[in-house]
Amino acid sequence: MVLFNEEMKFKKYKDLPSRINFLVQDRFAFASANINLVKIIIQEVQTLSLIRKKLLLSFQPVLPEFINIIQAVLKKDDRVNKELREDVILRIIIAPIFT
């Protein structure tokens, strides 16, 4: 999700590598600035099933749209294997967040 103020910055990047670079740097800066909160949230999600369920439910409405956007972007890029399944794509995107 790109916030309105960030969307203005995002639009100036026309190619996929530039957009990905912007998003990764922006989200990393946010996570770094809020590292203590991020650690607590990750620990709670990993240990408390109720919080994990609520978090999954909160993402459920936007997940199909997110997957569609990611798939559309990846299909346009010849460097990406077109036969990747949705679960593999999500794992590739989400795994680095937890490592």
CSV table of C-alpha atoms in Angstrom, one decimal:
chain,number,residue,atom,x,y,z
A,1,MET,CA,0.0,0.0,0.0
A,2,VAL,CA,1.5,3.3,-1.0
A,3,LEU,CA,0.3,6.3,0.9
A,4,PHE,CA,-0.9,9.4,-0.9
A,5,ASN,CA,2.3,11.5,-0.1
A,6,GLU,CA,4.5,8.6,-1.1
A,7,GLU,CA,2.3,7.9,-4.2
A,8,MET,CA,3.5,11.3,-5.6
A,9,LYS,CA,7.1,10.1,-5.2
A,10,PHE,CA,6.3,6.7,-6.5
A,11,LYS,CA,4.9,8.0,-9.8
A,12,LYS,CA,8.2,9.6,-10.8
A,13,TYR,CA,9.7,6.1,-11.1
A,14,LYS,CA,8.7,4.7,-14.5
A,15,ASP,CA,10.5,1.3,-14.7
A,16,LEU,CA,10.0,-1.7,-12.5
A,17,PRO,CA,13.5,-1.8,-11.0
A,18,SER,CA,13.2,1.8,-9.9
A,19,ARG,CA,9.7,1.3,-8.4
A,20,ILE,CA,10.8,-1.8,-6.5
A,21,ASN,CA,13.9,0.0,-5.3
A,22,PHE,CA,11.8,2.9,-4.0
A,23,LEU,CA,9.3,0.7,-2.2
A,24,VAL,CA,11.9,-1.5,-0.6
A,25,GLN,CA,14.0,1.5,0.6
A,26,ASP,CA,10.8,3.3,1.8
A,27,ARG,CA,9.5,0.3,3.8
A,28,PHE,CA,12.9,-0.5,5.1
A,29,ALA,CA,13.3,3.1,6.4
A,30,PHE,CA,9.9,2.8,8.1
A,31,ALA,CA,10.7,-0.6,9.7
A,32,SER,CA,14.1,0.7,10.8
A,33,ALA,CA,12.6,3.8,12.4
A,34,ASN,CA,10.1,1.6,14.2
A,35,ILE,CA,12.2,-1.5,14.8
A,36,ASN,CA,11.1,-2.0,18.4
A,37,LEU,CA,7.5,-2.0,17.4
A,38,VAL,CA,8.2,-4.3,14.4
A,39,LYS,CA,10.0,-6.8,16.6
A,40,ILE,CA,7.1,-6.9,19.1
A,41,ILE,CA,4.5,-7.4,16.4
A,42,ILE,CA,6.5,-10.2,14.8
A,43,GLN,CA,7.0,-11.9,18.1
A,44,GLU,CA,3.3,-11.6,19.0
A,45,VAL,CA,2.2,-12.9,15.6
A,46,GLN,CA,4.5,-15.9,15.9
A,47,THR,CA,3.4,-16.8,19.4
A,48,LEU,CA,-0.2,-15.8,19.7
A,49,SER,CA,-2.6,-17.6,17.5
A,50,LEU,CA,-5.4,-15.0,18.1
A,51,ILE,CA,-3.3,-12.1,16.9
A,52,ARG,CA,-2.1,-14.2,14.0
A,53,LYS,CA,-5.7,-15.0,13.0
A,54,LYS,CA,-6.7,-11.3,13.4
A,55,LEU,CA,-3.8,-10.2,11.3
A,56,LEU,CA,-4.6,-12.6,8.5
A,57,LEU,CA,-8.2,-11.6,8.6
A,58,SER,CA,-7.2,-7.9,8.3
A,59,PHE,CA,-5.1,-8.7,5.2
A,60,GLN,CA,-7.7,-11.0,3.6
A,61,PRO,CA,-9.7,-8.2,1.9
A,62,VAL,CA,-6.7,-6.7,0.1
A,63,LEU,CA,-4.7,-9.9,-0.5
A,64,PRO,CA,-6.4,-10.9,-3.8
A,65,GLU,CA,-5.8,-7.4,-5.2
A,66,PHE,CA,-2.2,-7.4,-4.0
A,67,ILE,CA,-1.7,-10.8,-5.7
A,68,ASN,CA,-3.2,-9.5,-8.9
A,69,ILE,CA,-1.0,-6.4,-9.0
A,70,ILE,CA,2.1,-8.4,-8.3
A,71,GLN,CA,1.2,-11.0,-11.0
A,72,ALA,CA,0.5,-8.3,-13.5
A,73,VAL,CA,3.9,-6.6,-12.8
A,74,LEU,CA,5.8,-9.9,-12.9
A,75,LYS,CA,4.1,-11.1,-16.1
A,76,LYS,CA,5.4,-8.0,-17.9
A,77,ASP,CA,8.9,-8.7,-16.8
A,78,ASP,CA,10.7,-11.2,-19.1
A,79,ARG,CA,13.2,-12.0,-16.3
A,80,VAL,CA,10.5,-13.7,-14.2
A,81,ASN,CA,9.5,-17.3,-14.5
A,82,LYS,CA,5.9,-17.2,-15.8
A,83,GLU,CA,5.1,-20.6,-14.3
A,84,LEU,CA,5.5,-19.5,-10.6
A,85,ARG,CA,2.5,-20.3,-8.5
A,86,GLU,CA,0.8,-17.6,-6.3
A,87,ASP,CA,2.0,-19.2,-3.1
A,88,VAL,CA,5.6,-19.3,-4.3
A,89,ILE,CA,5.4,-15.6,-5.3
A,90,LEU,CA,4.0,-14.7,-1.9
A,91,ARG,CA,6.7,-16.7,-0.2
A,92,ILE,CA,9.4,-15.0,-2.2
A,93,ILE,CA,8.0,-11.5,-1.3
A,94,ILE,CA,7.2,-12.2,2.3
A,95,ALA,CA,10.1,-14.4,3.5
A,96,PRO,CA,12.8,-11.6,3.5
A,97,ILE,CA,10.6,-9.7,6.0
A,98,PHE,CA,11.0,-12.4,8.6
A,99,THR,CA,14.7,-13.1,8.1
